[in-house]
Coordinates of C-alpha atoms and ligand atoms in Angstrom, one line a residue:
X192 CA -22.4 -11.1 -22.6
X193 CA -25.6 -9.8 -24.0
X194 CA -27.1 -11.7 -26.5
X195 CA -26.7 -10.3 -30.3
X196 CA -22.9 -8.9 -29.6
X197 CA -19.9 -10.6 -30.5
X198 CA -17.6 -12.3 -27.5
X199 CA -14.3 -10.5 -28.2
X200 CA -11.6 -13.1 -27.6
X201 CA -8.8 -11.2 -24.9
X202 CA -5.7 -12.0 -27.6
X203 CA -7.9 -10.2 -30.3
X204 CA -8.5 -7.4 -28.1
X205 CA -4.4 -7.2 -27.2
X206 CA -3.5 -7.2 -31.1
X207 CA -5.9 -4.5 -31.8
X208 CA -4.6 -2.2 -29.0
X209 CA -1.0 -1.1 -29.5
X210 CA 1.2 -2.6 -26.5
X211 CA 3.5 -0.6 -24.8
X212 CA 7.1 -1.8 -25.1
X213 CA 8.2 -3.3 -22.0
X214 CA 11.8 -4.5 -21.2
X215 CA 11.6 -7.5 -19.2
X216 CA 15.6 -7.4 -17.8
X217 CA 15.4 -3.5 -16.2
X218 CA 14.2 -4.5 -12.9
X219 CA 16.1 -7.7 -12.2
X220 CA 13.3 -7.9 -9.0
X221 CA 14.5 -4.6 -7.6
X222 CA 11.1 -2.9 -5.4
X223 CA 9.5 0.4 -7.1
X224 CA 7.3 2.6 -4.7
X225 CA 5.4 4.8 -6.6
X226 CA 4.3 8.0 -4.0
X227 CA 1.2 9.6 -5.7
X228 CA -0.6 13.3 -5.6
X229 CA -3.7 14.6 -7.0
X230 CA -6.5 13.7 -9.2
X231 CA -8.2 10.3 -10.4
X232 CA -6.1 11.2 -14.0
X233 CA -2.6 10.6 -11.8
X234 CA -4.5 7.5 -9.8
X235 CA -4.6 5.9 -13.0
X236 CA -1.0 6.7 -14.2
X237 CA 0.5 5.2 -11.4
X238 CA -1.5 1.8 -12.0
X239 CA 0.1 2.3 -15.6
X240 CA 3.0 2.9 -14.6
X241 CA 3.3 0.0 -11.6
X242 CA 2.0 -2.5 -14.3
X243 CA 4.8 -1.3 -16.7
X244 CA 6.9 -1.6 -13.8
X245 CA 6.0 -5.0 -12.9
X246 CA 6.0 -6.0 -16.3
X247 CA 9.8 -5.0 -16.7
X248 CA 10.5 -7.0 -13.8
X249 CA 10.5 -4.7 -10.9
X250 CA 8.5 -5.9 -7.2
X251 CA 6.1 -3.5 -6.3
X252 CA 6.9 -2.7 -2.5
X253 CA 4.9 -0.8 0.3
X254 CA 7.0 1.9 1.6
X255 CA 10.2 3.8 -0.1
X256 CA 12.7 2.2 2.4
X257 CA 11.9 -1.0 0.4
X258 CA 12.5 0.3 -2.8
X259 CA 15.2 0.5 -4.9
X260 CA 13.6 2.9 -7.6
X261 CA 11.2 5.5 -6.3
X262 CA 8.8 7.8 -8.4
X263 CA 6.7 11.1 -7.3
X264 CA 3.7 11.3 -9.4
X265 CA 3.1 14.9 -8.8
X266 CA -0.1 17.2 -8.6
X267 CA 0.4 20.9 -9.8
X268 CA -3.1 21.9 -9.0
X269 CA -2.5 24.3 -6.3
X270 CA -0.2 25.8 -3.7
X271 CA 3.6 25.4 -4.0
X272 CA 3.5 21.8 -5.9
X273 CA 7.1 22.0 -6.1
X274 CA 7.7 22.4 -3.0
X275 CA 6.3 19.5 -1.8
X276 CA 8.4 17.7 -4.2
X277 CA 11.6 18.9 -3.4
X278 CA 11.1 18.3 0.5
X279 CA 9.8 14.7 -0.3
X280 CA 13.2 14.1 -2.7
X281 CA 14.8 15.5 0.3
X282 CA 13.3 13.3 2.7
X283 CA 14.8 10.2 0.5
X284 CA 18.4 11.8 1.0
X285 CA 19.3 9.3 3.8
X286 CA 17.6 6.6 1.6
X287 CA 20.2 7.2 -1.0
X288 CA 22.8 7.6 1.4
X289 CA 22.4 4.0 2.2
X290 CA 21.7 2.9 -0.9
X291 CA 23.6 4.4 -4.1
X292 CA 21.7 2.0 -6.4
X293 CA 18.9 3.9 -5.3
X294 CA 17.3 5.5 -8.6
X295 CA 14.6 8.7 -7.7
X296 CA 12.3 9.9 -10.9
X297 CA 9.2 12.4 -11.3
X298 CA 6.6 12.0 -13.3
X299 CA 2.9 13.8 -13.8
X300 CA 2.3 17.0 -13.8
X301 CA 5.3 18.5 -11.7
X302 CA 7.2 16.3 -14.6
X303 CA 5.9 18.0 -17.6
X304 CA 5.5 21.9 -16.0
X305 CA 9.3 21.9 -14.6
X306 CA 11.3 19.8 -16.8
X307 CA 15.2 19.6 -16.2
X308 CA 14.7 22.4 -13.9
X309 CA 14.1 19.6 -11.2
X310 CA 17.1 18.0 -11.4
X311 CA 19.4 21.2 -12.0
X312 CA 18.0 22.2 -8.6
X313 CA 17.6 18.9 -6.9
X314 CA 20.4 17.1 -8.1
X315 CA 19.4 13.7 -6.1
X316 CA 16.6 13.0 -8.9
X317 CA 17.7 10.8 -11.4
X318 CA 15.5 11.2 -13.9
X319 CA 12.0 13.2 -15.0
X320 CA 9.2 12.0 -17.2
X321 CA 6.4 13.7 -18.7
X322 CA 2.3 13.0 -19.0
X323 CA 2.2 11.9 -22.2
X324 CA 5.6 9.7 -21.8
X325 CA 3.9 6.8 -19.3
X326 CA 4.8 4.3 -21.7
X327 CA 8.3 4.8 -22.5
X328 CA 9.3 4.6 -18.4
X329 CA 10.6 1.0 -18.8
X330 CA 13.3 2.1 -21.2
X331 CA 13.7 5.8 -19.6
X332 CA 14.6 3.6 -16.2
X333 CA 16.6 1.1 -18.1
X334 CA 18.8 3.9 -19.5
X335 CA 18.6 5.4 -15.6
X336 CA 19.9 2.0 -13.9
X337 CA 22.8 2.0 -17.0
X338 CA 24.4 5.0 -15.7
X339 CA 23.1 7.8 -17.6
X340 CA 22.5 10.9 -15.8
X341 CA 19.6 13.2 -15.4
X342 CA 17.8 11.6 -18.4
X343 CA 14.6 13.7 -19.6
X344 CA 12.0 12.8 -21.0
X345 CA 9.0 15.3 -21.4
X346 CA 8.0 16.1 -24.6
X347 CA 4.2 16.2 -25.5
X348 CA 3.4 13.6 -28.3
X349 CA 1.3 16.1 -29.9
X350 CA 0.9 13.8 -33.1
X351 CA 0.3 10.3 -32.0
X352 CA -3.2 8.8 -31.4
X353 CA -4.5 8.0 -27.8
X354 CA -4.3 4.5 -28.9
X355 CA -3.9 2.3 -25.3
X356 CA -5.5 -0.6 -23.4
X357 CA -6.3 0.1 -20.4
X358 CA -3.6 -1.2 -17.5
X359 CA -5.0 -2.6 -14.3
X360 CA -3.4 -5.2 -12.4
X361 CA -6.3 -5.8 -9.8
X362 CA -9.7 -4.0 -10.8
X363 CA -11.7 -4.9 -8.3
X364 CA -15.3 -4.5 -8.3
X365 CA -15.0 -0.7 -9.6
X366 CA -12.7 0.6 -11.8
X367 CA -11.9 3.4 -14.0
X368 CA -11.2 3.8 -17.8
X369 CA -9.4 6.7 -19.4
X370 CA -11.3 7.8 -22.5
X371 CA -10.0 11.4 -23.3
X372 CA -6.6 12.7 -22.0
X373 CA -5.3 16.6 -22.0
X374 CA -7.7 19.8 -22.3
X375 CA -8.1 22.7 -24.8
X376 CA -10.3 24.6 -22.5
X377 CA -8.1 26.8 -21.2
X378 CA -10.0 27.8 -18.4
X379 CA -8.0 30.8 -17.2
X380 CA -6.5 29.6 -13.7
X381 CA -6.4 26.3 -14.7
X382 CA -2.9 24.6 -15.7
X383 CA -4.4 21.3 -17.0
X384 CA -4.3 22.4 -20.8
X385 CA -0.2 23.0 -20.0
X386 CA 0.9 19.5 -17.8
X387 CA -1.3 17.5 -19.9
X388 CA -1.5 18.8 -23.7
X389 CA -4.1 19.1 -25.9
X390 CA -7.6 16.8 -25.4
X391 CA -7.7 13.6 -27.6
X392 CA -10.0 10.7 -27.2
X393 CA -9.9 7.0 -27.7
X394 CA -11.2 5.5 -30.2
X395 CA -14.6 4.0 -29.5
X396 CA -14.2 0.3 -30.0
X397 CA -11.2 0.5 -28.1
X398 CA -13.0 1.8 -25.2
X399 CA -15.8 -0.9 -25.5
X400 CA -13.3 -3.7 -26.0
X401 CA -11.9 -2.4 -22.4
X402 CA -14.8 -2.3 -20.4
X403 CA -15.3 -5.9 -21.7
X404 CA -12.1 -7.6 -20.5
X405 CA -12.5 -5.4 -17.3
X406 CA -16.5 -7.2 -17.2
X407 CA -14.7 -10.7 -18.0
X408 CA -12.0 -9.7 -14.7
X409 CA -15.0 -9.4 -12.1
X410 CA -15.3 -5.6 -12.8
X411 CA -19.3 -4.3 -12.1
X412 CA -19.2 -0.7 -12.4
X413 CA -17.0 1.5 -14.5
X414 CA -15.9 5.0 -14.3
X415 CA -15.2 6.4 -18.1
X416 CA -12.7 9.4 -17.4
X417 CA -11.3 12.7 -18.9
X418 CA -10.7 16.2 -17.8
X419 CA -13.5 17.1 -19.6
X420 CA -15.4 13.7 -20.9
X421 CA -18.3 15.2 -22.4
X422 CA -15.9 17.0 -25.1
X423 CA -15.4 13.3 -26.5
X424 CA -14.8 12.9 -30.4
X425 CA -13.9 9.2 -31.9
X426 CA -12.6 9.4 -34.6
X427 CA -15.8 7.6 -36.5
X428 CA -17.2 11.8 -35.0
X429 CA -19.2 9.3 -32.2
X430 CA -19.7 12.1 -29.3
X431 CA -19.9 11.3 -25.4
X432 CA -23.5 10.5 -25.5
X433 CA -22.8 7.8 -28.8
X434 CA -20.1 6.1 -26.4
X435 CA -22.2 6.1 -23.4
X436 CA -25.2 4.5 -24.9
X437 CA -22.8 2.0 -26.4
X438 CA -21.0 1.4 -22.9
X439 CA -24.6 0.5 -21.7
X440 CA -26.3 -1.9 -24.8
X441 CA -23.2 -3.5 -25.9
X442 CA -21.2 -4.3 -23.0
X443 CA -22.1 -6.0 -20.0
X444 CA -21.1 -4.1 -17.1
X445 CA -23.8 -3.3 -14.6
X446 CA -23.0 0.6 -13.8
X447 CA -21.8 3.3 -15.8
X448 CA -20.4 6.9 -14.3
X449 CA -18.1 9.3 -15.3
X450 CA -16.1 12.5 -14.6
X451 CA -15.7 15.2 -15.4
X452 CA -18.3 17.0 -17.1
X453 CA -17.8 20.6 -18.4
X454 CA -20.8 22.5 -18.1
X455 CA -20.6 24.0 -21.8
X456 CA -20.2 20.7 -23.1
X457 CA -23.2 18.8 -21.4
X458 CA -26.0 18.8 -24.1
X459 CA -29.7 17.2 -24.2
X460 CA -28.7 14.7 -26.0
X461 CA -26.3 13.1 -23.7
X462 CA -29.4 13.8 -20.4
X463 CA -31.7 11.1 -23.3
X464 CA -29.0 9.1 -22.9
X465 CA -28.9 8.8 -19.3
X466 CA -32.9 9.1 -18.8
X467 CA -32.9 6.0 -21.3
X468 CA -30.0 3.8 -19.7
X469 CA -31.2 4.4 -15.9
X470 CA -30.9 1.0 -15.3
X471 CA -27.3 1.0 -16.2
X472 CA -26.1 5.0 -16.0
X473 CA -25.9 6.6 -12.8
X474 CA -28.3 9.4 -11.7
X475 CA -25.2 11.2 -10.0
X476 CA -23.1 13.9 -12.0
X477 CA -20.2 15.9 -10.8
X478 CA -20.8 19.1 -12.8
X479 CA -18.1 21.9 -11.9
X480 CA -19.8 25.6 -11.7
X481 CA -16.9 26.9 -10.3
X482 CA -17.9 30.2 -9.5
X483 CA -22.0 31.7 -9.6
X484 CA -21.7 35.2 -10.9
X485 CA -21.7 35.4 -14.6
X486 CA -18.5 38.3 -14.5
X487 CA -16.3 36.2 -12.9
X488 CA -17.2 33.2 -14.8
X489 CA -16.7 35.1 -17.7
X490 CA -12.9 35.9 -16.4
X491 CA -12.7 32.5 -15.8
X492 CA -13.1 31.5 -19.5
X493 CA -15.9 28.8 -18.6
X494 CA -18.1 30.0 -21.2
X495 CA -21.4 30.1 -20.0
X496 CA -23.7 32.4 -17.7
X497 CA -25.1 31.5 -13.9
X498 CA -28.5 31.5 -15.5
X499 CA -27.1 29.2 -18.1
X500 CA -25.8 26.6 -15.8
X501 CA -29.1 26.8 -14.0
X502 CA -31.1 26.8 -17.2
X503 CA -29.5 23.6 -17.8
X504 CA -29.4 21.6 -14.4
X505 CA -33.1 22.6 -14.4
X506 CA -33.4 20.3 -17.8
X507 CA -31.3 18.0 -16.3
X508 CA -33.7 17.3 -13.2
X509 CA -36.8 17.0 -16.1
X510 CA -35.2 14.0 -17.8
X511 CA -33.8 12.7 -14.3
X512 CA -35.7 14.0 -11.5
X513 CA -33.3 12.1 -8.8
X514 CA -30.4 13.9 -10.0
X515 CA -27.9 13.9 -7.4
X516 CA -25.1 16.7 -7.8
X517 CA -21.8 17.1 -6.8
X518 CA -19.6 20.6 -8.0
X519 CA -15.8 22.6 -7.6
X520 CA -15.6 25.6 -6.8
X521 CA -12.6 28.6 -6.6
X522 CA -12.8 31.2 -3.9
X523 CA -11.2 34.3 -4.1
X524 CA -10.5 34.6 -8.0
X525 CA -9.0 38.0 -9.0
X526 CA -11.1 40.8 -8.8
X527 CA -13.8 38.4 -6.7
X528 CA -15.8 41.0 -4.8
X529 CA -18.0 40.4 -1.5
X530 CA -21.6 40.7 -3.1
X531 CA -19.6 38.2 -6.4
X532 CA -18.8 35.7 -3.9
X533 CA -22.1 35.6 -2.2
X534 CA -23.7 34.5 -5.8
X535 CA -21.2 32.0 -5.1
X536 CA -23.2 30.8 -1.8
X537 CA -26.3 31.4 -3.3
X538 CA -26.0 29.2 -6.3
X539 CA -25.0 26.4 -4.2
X540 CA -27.8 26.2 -2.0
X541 CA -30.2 27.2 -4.8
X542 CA -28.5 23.8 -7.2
X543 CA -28.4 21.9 -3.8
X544 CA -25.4 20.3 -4.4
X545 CA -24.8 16.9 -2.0
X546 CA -21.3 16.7 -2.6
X547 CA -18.9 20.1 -3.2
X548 CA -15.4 20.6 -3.6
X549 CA -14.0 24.2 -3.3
X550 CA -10.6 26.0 -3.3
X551 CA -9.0 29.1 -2.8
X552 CA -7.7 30.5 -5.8
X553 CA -4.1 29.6 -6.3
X554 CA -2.1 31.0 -9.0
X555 CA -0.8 28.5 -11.5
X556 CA 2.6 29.1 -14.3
X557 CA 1.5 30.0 -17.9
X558 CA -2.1 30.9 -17.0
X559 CA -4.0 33.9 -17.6
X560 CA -5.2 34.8 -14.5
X561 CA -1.8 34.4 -12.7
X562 CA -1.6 38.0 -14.0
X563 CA -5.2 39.2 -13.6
X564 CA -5.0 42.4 -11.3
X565 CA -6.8 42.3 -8.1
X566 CA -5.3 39.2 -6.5
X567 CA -7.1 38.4 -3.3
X568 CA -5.6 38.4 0.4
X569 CA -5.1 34.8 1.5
X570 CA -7.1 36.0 4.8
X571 CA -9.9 37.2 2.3
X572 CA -9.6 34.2 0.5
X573 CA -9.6 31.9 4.0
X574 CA -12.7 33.4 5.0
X575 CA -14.8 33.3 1.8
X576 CA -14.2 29.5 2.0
X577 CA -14.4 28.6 5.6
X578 CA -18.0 30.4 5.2
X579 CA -18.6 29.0 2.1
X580 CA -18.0 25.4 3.9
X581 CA -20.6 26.2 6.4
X582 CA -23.2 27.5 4.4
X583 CA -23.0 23.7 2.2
X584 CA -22.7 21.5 4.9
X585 CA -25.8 22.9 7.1
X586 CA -27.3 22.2 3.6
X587 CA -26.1 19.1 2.8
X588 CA -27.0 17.7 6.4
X589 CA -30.9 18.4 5.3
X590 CA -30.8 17.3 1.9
X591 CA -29.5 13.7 3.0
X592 CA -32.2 13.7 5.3
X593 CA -33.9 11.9 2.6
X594 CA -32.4 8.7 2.7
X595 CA -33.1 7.6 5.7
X596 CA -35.6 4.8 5.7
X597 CA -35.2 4.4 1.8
X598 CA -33.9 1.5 0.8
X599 CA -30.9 2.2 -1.8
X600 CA -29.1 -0.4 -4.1
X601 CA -25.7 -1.0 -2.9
X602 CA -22.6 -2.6 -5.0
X603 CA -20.6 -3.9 -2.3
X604 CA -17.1 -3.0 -2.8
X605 CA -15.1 -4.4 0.3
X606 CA -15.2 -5.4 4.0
X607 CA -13.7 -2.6 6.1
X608 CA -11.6 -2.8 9.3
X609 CA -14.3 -2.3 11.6
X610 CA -15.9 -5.6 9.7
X611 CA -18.6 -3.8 7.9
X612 CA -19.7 -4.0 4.7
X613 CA -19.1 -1.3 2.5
X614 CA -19.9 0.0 -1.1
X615 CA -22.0 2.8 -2.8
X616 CA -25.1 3.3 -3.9
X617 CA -26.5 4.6 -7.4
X618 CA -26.2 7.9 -6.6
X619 CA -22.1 7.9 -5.2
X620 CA -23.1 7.5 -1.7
X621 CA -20.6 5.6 0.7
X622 CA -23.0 3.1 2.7
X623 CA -21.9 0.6 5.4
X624 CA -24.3 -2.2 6.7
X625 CA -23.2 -5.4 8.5
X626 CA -22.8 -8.6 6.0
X627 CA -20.2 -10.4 4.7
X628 CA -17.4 -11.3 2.4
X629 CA -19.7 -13.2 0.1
X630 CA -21.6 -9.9 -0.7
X631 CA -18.6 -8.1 -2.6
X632 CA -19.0 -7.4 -6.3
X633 CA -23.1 -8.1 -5.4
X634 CA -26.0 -5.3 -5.7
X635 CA -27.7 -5.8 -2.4
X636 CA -31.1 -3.6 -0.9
X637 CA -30.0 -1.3 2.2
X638 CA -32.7 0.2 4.4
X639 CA -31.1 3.7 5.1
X640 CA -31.1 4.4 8.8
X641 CA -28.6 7.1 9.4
X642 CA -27.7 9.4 6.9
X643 CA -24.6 12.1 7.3
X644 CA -23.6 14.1 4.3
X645 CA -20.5 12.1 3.4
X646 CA -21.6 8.5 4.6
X647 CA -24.6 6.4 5.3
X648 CA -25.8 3.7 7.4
X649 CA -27.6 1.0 6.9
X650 CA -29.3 -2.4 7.6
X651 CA -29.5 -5.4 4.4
X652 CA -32.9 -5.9 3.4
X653 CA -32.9 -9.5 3.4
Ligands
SAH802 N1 -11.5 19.3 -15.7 C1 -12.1 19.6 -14.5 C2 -11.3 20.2 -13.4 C3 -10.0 19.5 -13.0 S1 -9.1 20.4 -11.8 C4 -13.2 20.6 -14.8 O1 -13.1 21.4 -15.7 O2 -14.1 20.6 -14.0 C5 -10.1 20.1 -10.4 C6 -10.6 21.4 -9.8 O3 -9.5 22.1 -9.2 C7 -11.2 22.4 -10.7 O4 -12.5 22.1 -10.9 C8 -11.1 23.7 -9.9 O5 -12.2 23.9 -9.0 C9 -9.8 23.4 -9.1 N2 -8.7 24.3 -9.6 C10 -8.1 24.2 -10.8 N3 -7.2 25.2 -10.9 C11 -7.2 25.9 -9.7 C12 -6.4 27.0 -9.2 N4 -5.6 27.6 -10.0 N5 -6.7 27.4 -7.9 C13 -7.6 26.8 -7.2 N6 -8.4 25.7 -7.6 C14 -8.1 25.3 -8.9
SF4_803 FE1 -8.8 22.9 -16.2 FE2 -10.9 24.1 -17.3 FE3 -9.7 22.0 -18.6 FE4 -11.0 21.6 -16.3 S1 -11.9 22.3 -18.3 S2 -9.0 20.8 -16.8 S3 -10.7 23.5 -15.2 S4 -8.8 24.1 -18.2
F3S804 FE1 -3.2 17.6 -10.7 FE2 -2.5 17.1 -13.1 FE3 -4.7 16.0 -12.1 S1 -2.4 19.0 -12.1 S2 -5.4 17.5 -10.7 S3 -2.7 15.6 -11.5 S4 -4.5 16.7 -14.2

């Protein structure tokens, strides 16, 4: 711990923190397999989840032939998420057929959008749980394993505080910690602000108290999460920047990143921060621009201008000049002409993103653009991102050029199959070098000698 803060005792941290009510005789040792889609926000709710789980008595098992209660934590990003989920339930059939103690539930984001409508069309599923109702799924499957049928349980808790400790049964050397849940940005393809509610945050010292355990369990680098982090609000009115400077002076874990960041949100105040903390606070930020001309942005809801994103990643490289930058972007958004998606192109190379994510525009229940005219031709939409893909990687093969022969800090994270060590470095690079077990959960020096755009190769300075 560092010197002048207080060492918070782990029972005083577990009385402050509400604890979720867990029924220790549901799972009289039957195995849960818990199959999981989508983004870092569903990672983490299935760790919740298997540690309420395990908690209640259930053995977590490896594969759903094991199991003798099976959840689907669903994605509904894109493309025909319910789909998938009804030809997985289907795929569990036979499972059932064997096994009539077999219970089937589905949770996340599928959960929340389609309700009872999942059962009353796929009557095999047993039961269906919401975002916000993680915490009750002990007592949802204890009334499931009692006989009762089709039990829902998706209601937003609109009112309650995000008031949780974080859940992890092994965190490793890197871990993440939820700090805001939901969104009220209404971006208008996105259906975020409708599977997971509105945005609330958690309070401050509840946050810092986490991190600490998590330091105390061997954890070295922590990633503080939200759909839209830099929107935080404690309720003391500390903002994102307030909790990141305290993550870095009054806890003790060696790296601090976080994702996402909107745009709008991401102020000067919070790049002080991170200039100040570069010890502690990576120099890597995923910043989603989504589109680059300002008309479809606009459409989009994003609330600010190309020029205004560039206006501010241009500050952004003054207080950090190694800035490393990762982005999203949609292809083919209504009304997305030819010369609007080359902007598209042309602010990608022009940011020089290492790292970019993009997606044809797929469109999503209750959101605005759903009924947007102009909907693109998936062929259209296809070929804007194939070339889109080209144009990013011929970049992002020269701009890792760079690292070879620099020698990057590396937190080793875990010995891979092929017996190399592997970990990242400062700025979210994957690295692999030959060395051994004893090097996890260290910082070691790696001379870069091969660099691709996804992974690099090293030697350990010794
Ligand atoms: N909160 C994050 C985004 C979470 S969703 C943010 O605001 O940046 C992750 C990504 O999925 C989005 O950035 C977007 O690029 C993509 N996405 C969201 N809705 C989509 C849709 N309807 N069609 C295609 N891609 C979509
Ligand atoms: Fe979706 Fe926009 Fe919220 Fe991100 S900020 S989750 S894209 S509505
Ligand atoms: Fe998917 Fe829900 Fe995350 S829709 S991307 S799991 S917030």
């Amino acid at each position: 711990m560092s010197e002048n803060q207080p060492n918070p005792d782990t029972s005083v941290i577990n009385n402050s923190i509400p604890q979720p009510v867990v029924n220790q005789d549901v799972g009289q040792g039957r195995g849960v397999f818990i199959s999981t889609y989508g983004c870092q926000m569903n990672v983490n709710d299935t760790e919740r989840m298997y540690s309420l789980l395990e908690m209640s008595n259930f053995a977590i098992v490896e594969t759903p032939e094991e199991a003798s209660l099976i959840i689907i934590n669903a994605c509904s990003i894109r493309e025909k998420p319910v789909h998938k989920v009804y030809s997985e339930v289907g795929r569990y059939q036979k499972l059932k057929n064997k096994n009539p103690d077999l219970k089937i539930g589905v949770g996340g984001c599928v959960g929340q959008q389609e309700k009872e409508k999942l059962i009353k069309n796929q009557p095999i599923i047993d039961f269906v749980f919401g975002t916000d109702n993680i915490d009750q799924l002990p007592n949802l499957v204890s009334q499931t394993f009692a006989g009762e049928k089709k039990v829902v349980n998706a209601k937003f808790e609109h009112k309650s505080p995000y008031h949780i400790e974080t859940l992890v049964r092994n965190p490793g050397v890197s871990t993440f910690v939820n700090i805001t849940k939901g969104c009220d940005n209404f971006c208008s393809f996105c259906v975020v602000p409708f599977t997971r509610g509105r945005e609330k945050s958690r309070p401050l010292n509840h946050v810092l108290m986490d991190v600490r355990t998590l330091v105390k369990r061997g954890v070295k680098e922590i990633t503080l999460l939200g759909q839209n982090v830099n929107s935080y609000e404690s309720e003391d009115g500390s903002d994102f920047a307030d909790l990141l400077k305290k993550v870095a002076t009054d806890t003790d874990v060696q790296r601090i990143r976080y994702t996402t960041s909107h745009p709008k949100d991401f102020n000067e105040k919070l790049m002080h921060v991170m200039a100040e903390h570069q010890n502690k606070i990576c120099e890597y930020v995923h910043l989603p621009v989504q589109s680059g001309n300002s008309r479809i942005l606009d459409r989009m809801n994003r609330n600010y201008t190309r020029e205004e994103y560039l206006a501010k990643i241009a500050l952004m490289k003054k207080y950090i000049p190694n800035l490393v930058l990762s982005t999203d972007i949609i292809v083919g958004f209504p009304g997305e002409t030819e010369e609007e998606f080359q902007d598209t192109c042309s602010i990608v190379e022009e940011v020089g993103y290492e790292t970019m994510f993009a997606f044809m525009y797929s469109p999503r229940p209750f959101t605005k653009a759903a009924s947007f005219e102009g909907q693109i031709a998936e062929e259209v939409k296809n070929r804007r991102l194939n070339h889109l893909f080209e144009v990013q990687e011929k970049m992002s093969f020269e701009l890792v050029k760079k690292y070879e022969n620099q020698t990057l800090q590396v937190l080793v994270e875990q010995i891979n199959e092929q017996g190399k060590a592997q970990g990242r470095s400062t700025q979210n690079k994957l690295v692999y070098f030959l060395g051994s077990e004893s090097l996890i959960g260290k910082t070691v020096p790696v001379k870069i000698t091969k660099a691709m755009p996804n992974v690099l190769r090293g030697e350990l300075v010794q």
